[in-house]
mmCIF file of C-alpha atoms in Angstrom:
data_model
loop_
_atom_site.group_PDB
_atom_site.id
_atom_site.type_symbol
_atom_site.label_atom_id
_atom_site.label_comp_id
_atom_site.label_asym_id
_atom_site.label_seq_id
_atom_site.Cartn_x
_atom_site.Cartn_y
_atom_site.Cartn_z
ATOM 1 C CA UNK A 648 -0.031 -0.082 0.023
ATOM 2 C CA UNK A 649 2.825 2.340 0.864
ATOM 3 C CA UNK A 650 4.595 1.514 -2.403
ATOM 4 C CA UNK A 651 1.406 2.322 -4.370
ATOM 5 C CA UNK A 652 1.097 5.666 -2.540
ATOM 6 C CA UNK A 653 4.701 6.522 -3.237
ATOM 7 C CA UNK A 654 4.129 5.726 -7.027
ATOM 8 C CA UNK A 655 1.134 7.919 -7.128
ATOM 9 C CA UNK A 656 2.908 10.772 -5.321
ATOM 10 C CA UNK A 657 5.840 10.363 -7.702
ATOM 11 C CA UNK A 658 3.547 10.498 -10.738
ATOM 12 C CA UNK A 659 1.764 13.576 -9.437
ATOM 13 C CA UNK A 660 5.113 15.311 -8.695
ATOM 14 C CA UNK A 661 6.412 14.506 -12.233
ATOM 15 C CA UNK A 662 3.087 15.890 -13.766
ATOM 16 C CA UNK A 663 3.484 19.091 -11.744
ATOM 17 C CA UNK A 664 7.161 19.459 -12.733
ATOM 18 C CA UNK A 665 6.073 18.869 -16.454
ATOM 19 C CA UNK A 666 3.374 21.484 -16.193
ATOM 20 C CA UNK A 667 5.657 24.059 -14.684
ATOM 21 C CA UNK A 668 8.339 23.353 -17.278
ATOM 22 C CA UNK A 669 5.810 23.789 -20.095
ATOM 23 C CA UNK A 670 4.606 27.145 -18.484
ATOM 24 C CA UNK A 671 8.151 28.370 -18.117
ATOM 25 C CA UNK A 672 8.998 27.286 -21.677
ATOM 26 C CA UNK A 673 5.937 29.100 -23.013
ATOM 27 C CA UNK A 674 6.888 32.250 -20.948
ATOM 28 C CA UNK A 675 10.451 32.146 -22.431
ATOM 29 C CA UNK A 676 9.017 31.740 -25.964
ATOM 30 C CA UNK A 677 6.874 34.891 -25.390
ATOM 31 C CA UNK A 678 9.860 36.797 -24.078
ATOM 32 C CA UNK A 679 11.898 35.734 -27.189
ATOM 33 C CA UNK A 680 9.166 36.747 -29.568
ATOM 34 C CA UNK A 681 8.775 40.104 -27.897
ATOM 35 C CA UNK A 682 12.544 40.784 -27.883
ATOM 36 C CA UNK A 683 12.716 39.774 -31.497
ATOM 37 C CA UNK A 684 9.863 42.204 -32.293
ATOM 38 C CA UNK A 685 11.537 44.955 -30.397
ATOM 39 C CA UNK A 686 14.676 44.374 -32.240
ATOM 40 C CA UNK A 687 12.946 44.343 -35.650
ATOM 41 C CA UNK A 688 11.140 47.482 -34.840
ATOM 42 C CA UNK A 689 14.329 49.630 -34.377
ATOM 43 C CA UNK A 690 15.682 51.147 -37.483
ATOM 44 C CA UNK A 691 19.295 50.526 -38.664
ATOM 45 C CA UNK A 692 19.338 54.272 -39.863
ATOM 46 C CA UNK A 693 17.167 56.957 -38.286
ATOM 47 C CA UNK A 694 16.820 60.499 -39.494
ATOM 48 C CA UNK A 695 13.883 61.161 -37.055
ATOM 49 C CA UNK A 696 11.138 58.975 -35.734
ATOM 50 C CA UNK A 697 8.403 57.827 -38.068
ATOM 51 C CA UNK A 698 5.056 57.904 -36.127
ATOM 52 C CA UNK A 699 2.762 56.674 -38.983
ATOM 53 C CA UNK A 700 1.020 53.355 -39.382
ATOM 54 C CA UNK A 701 3.329 50.339 -39.908
ATOM 55 C CA UNK A 702 1.871 47.684 -42.119
ATOM 56 C CA UNK A 703 1.902 43.946 -41.549
ATOM 57 C CA UNK A 704 -0.161 41.490 -43.618
ATOM 58 C CA UNK A 705 -2.157 38.857 -41.817
ATOM 59 C CA UNK A 706 -2.806 36.954 -45.081
ATOM 60 C CA UNK A 707 -6.571 36.952 -44.521
ATOM 61 C CA UNK A 708 -7.435 36.741 -48.217
ATOM 62 C CA UNK A 709 -4.251 34.767 -49.369
ATOM 63 C CA UNK A 710 -2.234 37.907 -50.224
ATOM 64 C CA UNK A 711 0.777 36.785 -48.144
ATOM 65 C CA UNK A 712 1.676 36.954 -44.408
ATOM 66 C CA UNK A 713 4.311 39.266 -42.873
ATOM 67 C CA UNK A 714 6.568 36.988 -40.723
ATOM 68 C CA UNK A 715 9.414 39.646 -40.219
ATOM 69 C CA UNK A 716 9.531 43.410 -40.424
ATOM 70 C CA UNK A 717 13.026 44.873 -40.172
ATOM 71 C CA UNK A 718 13.212 48.640 -40.360
ATOM 72 C CA UNK A 719 16.150 49.789 -42.537
ATOM 73 C CA UNK A 720 15.733 53.612 -42.704
ATOM 74 C CA UNK A 721 13.211 55.850 -41.185
ATOM 75 C CA UNK A 722 12.494 59.669 -41.172
ATOM 76 C CA UNK A 723 9.444 61.668 -39.842
ATOM 77 C CA UNK A 724 8.052 61.242 -43.419
ATOM 78 C CA UNK A 725 8.535 57.507 -44.159
ATOM 79 C CA UNK A 726 9.891 54.087 -43.061
ATOM 80 C CA UNK A 727 11.725 51.709 -45.435
ATOM 81 C CA UNK A 728 11.619 48.083 -44.128
ATOM 82 C CA UNK A 729 12.684 44.639 -45.322
ATOM 83 C CA UNK A 730 9.719 42.285 -44.892
ATOM 84 C CA UNK A 731 9.813 38.475 -45.013
ATOM 85 C CA UNK A 732 6.526 37.437 -46.575
ATOM 86 C CA UNK A 733 5.144 33.863 -46.524
ATOM 87 C CA UNK A 734 3.141 33.195 -49.699
ATOM 88 C CA UNK A 735 0.333 30.722 -50.305
ATOM 89 C CA UNK A 736 1.243 27.843 -52.447
ATOM 90 C CA UNK A 737 -0.849 25.587 -54.698
ATOM 91 C CA UNK A 738 1.215 22.540 -53.967
ATOM 92 C CA UNK A 739 1.141 22.993 -50.121
ATOM 93 C CA UNK A 740 4.894 23.989 -50.011
ATOM 94 C CA UNK A 741 5.700 27.082 -47.954
ATOM 95 C CA UNK A 742 7.379 29.866 -49.990
ATOM 96 C CA UNK A 743 8.989 32.740 -48.183
ATOM 97 C CA UNK A 744 10.384 35.963 -49.881
ATOM 98 C CA UNK A 745 12.971 37.210 -47.359
ATOM 99 C CA UNK A 746 13.850 40.550 -49.116
ATOM 100 C CA UNK A 747 10.468 42.154 -49.837
ATOM 101 C CA UNK A 748 11.133 45.981 -49.589
ATOM 102 C CA UNK A 749 8.228 47.889 -48.206
ATOM 103 C CA UNK A 750 7.597 51.628 -47.665
ATOM 104 C CA UNK A 751 5.353 52.924 -44.972
ATOM 105 C CA UNK A 752 4.248 56.363 -45.816
ATOM 106 C CA UNK A 753 1.663 58.751 -44.300
ATOM 107 C CA UNK A 754 -1.733 58.503 -45.784
ATOM 108 C CA UNK A 755 -2.695 61.546 -47.934
ATOM 109 C CA UNK A 756 -5.598 63.603 -49.319
ATOM 110 C CA UNK A 757 -6.042 65.213 -52.640
ATOM 111 C CA UNK A 758 -8.832 67.809 -53.339
ATOM 112 C CA UNK A 759 -10.180 69.383 -56.470
ATOM 113 C CA UNK A 760 -11.585 72.759 -55.179
ATOM 114 C CA UNK A 761 -14.351 74.691 -56.810
ATOM 115 C CA UNK A 762 -13.530 78.337 -57.416
ATOM 116 C CA UNK A 763 -15.574 80.569 -55.014
ATOM 117 C CA UNK A 764 -16.315 82.750 -58.149
ATOM 118 C CA UNK A 765 -17.745 79.831 -60.061
ATOM 119 C CA UNK A 766 -21.189 80.462 -61.685
ATOM 120 C CA UNK A 767 -23.932 77.920 -62.446
ATOM 121 C CA UNK A 768 -23.490 78.849 -66.073
ATOM 122 C CA UNK A 769 -19.700 78.250 -65.966
ATOM 123 C CA UNK A 770 -18.230 75.894 -63.278
ATOM 124 C CA UNK A 771 -14.673 76.845 -62.438
ATOM 125 C CA UNK A 772 -11.902 75.326 -60.321
ATOM 126 C CA UNK A 773 -8.791 76.423 -58.418
ATOM 127 C CA UNK A 774 -5.823 74.685 -59.808
ATOM 128 C CA UNK A 775 -2.228 74.839 -58.713
ATOM 129 C CA UNK A 776 0.676 75.208 -61.237
ATOM 130 C CA UNK A 777 4.045 74.049 -59.923
ATOM 131 C CA UNK A 778 7.052 71.855 -60.325
ATOM 132 C CA UNK A 779 8.392 69.098 -58.055
ATOM 133 C CA UNK A 780 11.662 67.327 -57.321
ATOM 134 C CA UNK A 781 10.717 64.270 -59.342
ATOM 135 C CA UNK A 782 9.388 66.196 -62.286
ATOM 136 C CA UNK A 783 12.750 67.066 -63.720
ATOM 137 C CA UNK A 784 11.962 70.773 -63.705
ATOM 138 C CA UNK A 785 8.809 70.459 -65.737
ATOM 139 C CA UNK A 786 5.822 72.441 -64.753
ATOM 140 C CA UNK A 787 2.597 70.555 -63.880
ATOM 141 C CA UNK A 788 -0.994 71.292 -63.020
ATOM 142 C CA UNK A 789 -2.007 69.942 -59.660
ATOM 143 C CA UNK A 790 -4.740 69.775 -57.012
ATOM 144 C CA UNK A 791 -4.528 70.476 -53.228
ATOM 145 C CA UNK A 792 -2.634 67.802 -51.538
ATOM 146 C CA UNK A 793 -1.141 66.797 -48.185
ATOM 147 C CA UNK A 794 -0.593 64.217 -45.521
ATOM 148 C CA UNK A 795 -3.032 63.107 -42.915
ATOM 149 C CA UNK A 796 -1.086 64.153 -39.683
ATOM 150 C CA UNK A 797 -0.199 61.150 -37.661
ATOM 151 C CA UNK A 798 -0.912 60.742 -33.908
ATOM 152 C CA UNK A 799 0.376 63.641 -31.815
ATOM 153 C CA UNK A 800 1.391 63.696 -28.132
ATOM 154 C CA UNK A 801 -2.181 64.499 -27.089
ATOM 155 C CA UNK A 802 -3.326 61.259 -28.798
ATOM 156 C CA UNK A 803 -5.292 62.983 -31.489
ATOM 157 C CA UNK A 804 -5.222 62.106 -35.109
ATOM 158 C CA UNK A 805 -6.705 63.694 -38.133
ATOM 159 C CA UNK A 806 -9.473 62.129 -40.149
ATOM 160 C CA UNK A 807 -9.069 62.300 -43.995
ATOM 161 C CA UNK A 808 -11.883 64.912 -44.226
ATOM 162 C CA UNK A 809 -10.419 67.214 -41.486
ATOM 163 C CA UNK A 810 -7.024 66.980 -43.247
ATOM 164 C CA UNK A 811 -8.515 67.843 -46.532
ATOM 165 C CA UNK A 812 -10.424 70.845 -45.147
ATOM 166 C CA UNK A 813 -7.106 72.100 -43.363
ATOM 167 C CA UNK A 814 -4.931 71.740 -46.470
ATOM 168 C CA UNK A 815 -7.552 73.546 -48.670
ATOM 169 C CA UNK A 816 -7.629 76.472 -46.111
ATOM 170 C CA UNK A 817 -3.866 76.593 -45.719
ATOM 171 C CA UNK A 818 -3.055 76.578 -49.537
ATOM 172 C CA UNK A 819 -6.010 78.299 -50.909
ATOM 173 C CA UNK A 820 -7.576 80.350 -48.081
ATOM 174 C CA UNK A 821 -10.751 78.825 -48.842
ATOM 175 C CA UNK A 822 -13.605 76.985 -46.853
ATOM 176 C CA UNK A 823 -16.060 74.858 -48.541
ATOM 177 C CA UNK A 824 -19.563 73.624 -47.522
ATOM 178 C CA UNK A 825 -19.813 70.533 -49.703
ATOM 179 C CA UNK A 826 -17.201 67.573 -49.626
ATOM 180 C CA UNK A 827 -17.583 64.600 -51.916
ATOM 181 C CA UNK A 828 -15.528 61.477 -50.972
ATOM 182 C CA UNK A 829 -14.207 59.916 -54.219
ATOM 183 C CA UNK A 830 -12.836 56.666 -52.587
ATOM 184 C CA UNK A 831 -9.696 55.367 -51.044
ATOM 185 C CA UNK A 832 -6.743 54.113 -53.089
ATOM 186 C CA UNK A 833 -3.523 52.340 -52.290
ATOM 187 C CA UNK A 834 -0.472 54.179 -53.803
ATOM 188 C CA UNK A 835 1.480 50.944 -54.687
ATOM 189 C CA UNK A 836 -0.101 47.582 -54.115
ATOM 190 C CA UNK A 837 3.363 45.779 -53.874
ATOM 191 C CA UNK A 838 5.447 48.400 -51.993
ATOM 192 C CA UNK A 839 2.954 50.283 -49.889
ATOM 193 C CA UNK A 840 3.316 54.138 -49.845
ATOM 194 C CA UNK A 841 0.121 54.657 -47.811
ATOM 195 C CA UNK A 842 -3.361 55.374 -49.048
ATOM 196 C CA UNK A 843 -4.793 58.426 -50.871
ATOM 197 C CA UNK A 844 -8.220 59.823 -50.167
ATOM 198 C CA UNK A 845 -9.478 62.149 -53.064
ATOM 199 C CA UNK A 846 -12.253 64.744 -52.631
ATOM 200 C CA UNK A 847 -14.308 67.181 -54.599
ATOM 201 C CA UNK A 848 -14.965 70.368 -52.613
ATOM 202 C CA UNK A 849 -17.625 72.776 -53.801
ATOM 203 C CA UNK A 850 -19.822 75.754 -52.597
ATOM 204 C CA UNK A 851 -16.600 77.464 -51.382
ATOM 205 C CA UNK A 852 -15.888 80.945 -50.243
ATOM 206 C CA UNK A 853 -12.735 82.850 -49.187
ATOM 207 C CA UNK A 854 -12.055 82.838 -45.502
ATOM 208 C CA UNK A 855 -11.240 85.894 -43.242
ATOM 209 C CA UNK A 856 -8.969 83.669 -41.120
ATOM 210 C CA UNK A 857 -5.200 83.715 -41.648
ATOM 211 C CA UNK A 858 -4.426 80.735 -43.809
ATOM 212 C CA UNK A 859 -0.635 80.965 -43.316
ATOM 213 C CA UNK A 860 -0.913 79.942 -39.600
ATOM 214 C CA UNK A 861 0.412 76.352 -39.467
ATOM 215 C CA UNK A 862 1.310 73.946 -36.764
ATOM 216 C CA UNK A 863 5.176 73.997 -36.758
ATOM 217 C CA UNK A 864 5.114 70.478 -35.276
ATOM 218 C CA UNK A 865 3.190 69.002 -38.147
ATOM 219 C CA UNK A 866 5.081 66.526 -40.317
ATOM 220 C CA UNK A 867 3.771 68.211 -43.459
ATOM 221 C CA UNK A 868 4.368 71.875 -42.284
ATOM 222 C CA UNK A 869 7.682 72.424 -44.067
ATOM 223 C CA UNK A 870 6.670 72.453 -47.818
ATOM 224 C CA UNK A 871 8.982 74.621 -49.789
ATOM 225 C CA UNK A 872 7.767 74.337 -53.397
ATOM 226 C CA UNK A 873 6.446 77.417 -55.268
ATOM 227 C CA UNK A 874 2.906 77.348 -56.440
ATOM 228 C CA UNK A 875 0.728 79.574 -58.591
ATOM 229 C CA UNK A 876 -2.997 79.332 -58.320
ATOM 230 C CA UNK A 877 -5.092 79.413 -61.506
ATOM 231 C CA UNK A 878 -8.791 79.631 -62.010
ATOM 232 C CA UNK A 879 -9.828 77.166 -64.740
ATOM 233 C CA UNK A 880 -13.193 76.410 -66.294
ATOM 234 C CA UNK A 881 -14.584 72.750 -66.325
ATOM 235 C CA UNK A 882 -13.775 72.364 -69.964
ATOM 236 C CA UNK A 883 -10.139 73.641 -69.480
ATOM 237 C CA UNK A 884 -9.634 71.222 -66.631
ATOM 238 C CA UNK A 885 -11.109 68.311 -68.599
ATOM 239 C CA UNK A 886 -8.898 69.180 -71.555
ATOM 240 C CA UNK A 887 -5.672 69.548 -69.492
ATOM 241 C CA UNK A 888 -6.387 66.045 -67.871
ATOM 242 C CA UNK A 889 -6.691 64.454 -71.380
ATOM 243 C CA UNK A 890 -3.480 66.085 -72.414
ATOM 244 C CA UNK A 891 -1.592 64.655 -69.399
ATOM 245 C CA UNK A 892 -0.901 67.951 -67.843
ATOM 246 C CA UNK A 893 -1.646 66.737 -64.265
ATOM 247 C CA UNK A 894 1.620 64.830 -64.159
ATOM 248 C CA UNK A 895 1.356 62.876 -60.829
ATOM 249 C CA UNK A 896 -0.971 59.939 -60.906
ATOM 250 C CA UNK A 897 -2.587 61.003 -57.633
ATOM 251 C CA UNK A 898 -3.597 64.412 -59.099
ATOM 252 C CA UNK A 899 -4.702 62.890 -62.368
ATOM 253 C CA UNK A 900 -6.761 60.239 -60.513
ATOM 254 C CA UNK A 901 -8.470 62.875 -58.248
ATOM 255 C CA UNK A 902 -9.342 65.089 -61.337
ATOM 256 C CA UNK A 903 -10.532 62.210 -63.444
ATOM 257 C CA UNK A 904 -12.852 60.932 -60.638
ATOM 258 C CA UNK A 905 -14.328 64.362 -60.102
ATOM 259 C CA UNK A 906 -14.794 64.758 -63.909
ATOM 260 C CA UNK A 907 -16.690 61.386 -63.995
ATOM 261 C CA UNK A 908 -18.904 62.508 -61.023
ATOM 262 C CA UNK A 909 -19.707 65.750 -62.689
ATOM 263 C CA UNK A 910 -20.884 64.072 -65.776
ATOM 264 C CA UNK A 911 -23.505 62.034 -63.855
#
């Protein structure tokens, strides 16, 4: 009887030891994963902290799962990372691309703004004429654009509409009553670069408020390009669009969507 009791006690003791060992192993694995995640989240080169959204795919619809995300370079504007992506395979074999370069970038807004002097008989729009670094000194027509400011120290974050209203006021000195959302579009489906939210703003009027007052802590506050504002008729905007004079795809997409809507 005593031998049986001793065997039972020994089995119970071994079971407890096994359970404690499994718990300890699970805890160590969690610590390891967290340390690995913290290591991967630190950038090799940093020119300032990127506070925007960092993308990881969960492969819900078979588009690939992010299994590693190593930051290479960051600045307040963007984050360049090397992802390891596990892709679905028809033969059941796991395929991993270990050098998938990805760019996290702040989401942006684009707005085609109706001219406050527009008339029912002749609809007009405020269009910017400018050049940009990547345009090789060529002049292009453009619409109002800017980033949606990321989370601040007070835990507030702009919505796309608020960002659009702010940018239109800052760049044009205009406030508009009607805002038409024209969708949400990924800049690059393979490399990221954030999302773009285009709008058509109408029933606008010039504001008495000082449009030049900007938040100096905002990521998008230091824009240095020179811009000229032009008033163009609906037919002039449509013709310029067809001739490729809106030379960035975000601008041409916004104007084309607005033109389609105005034809309905």
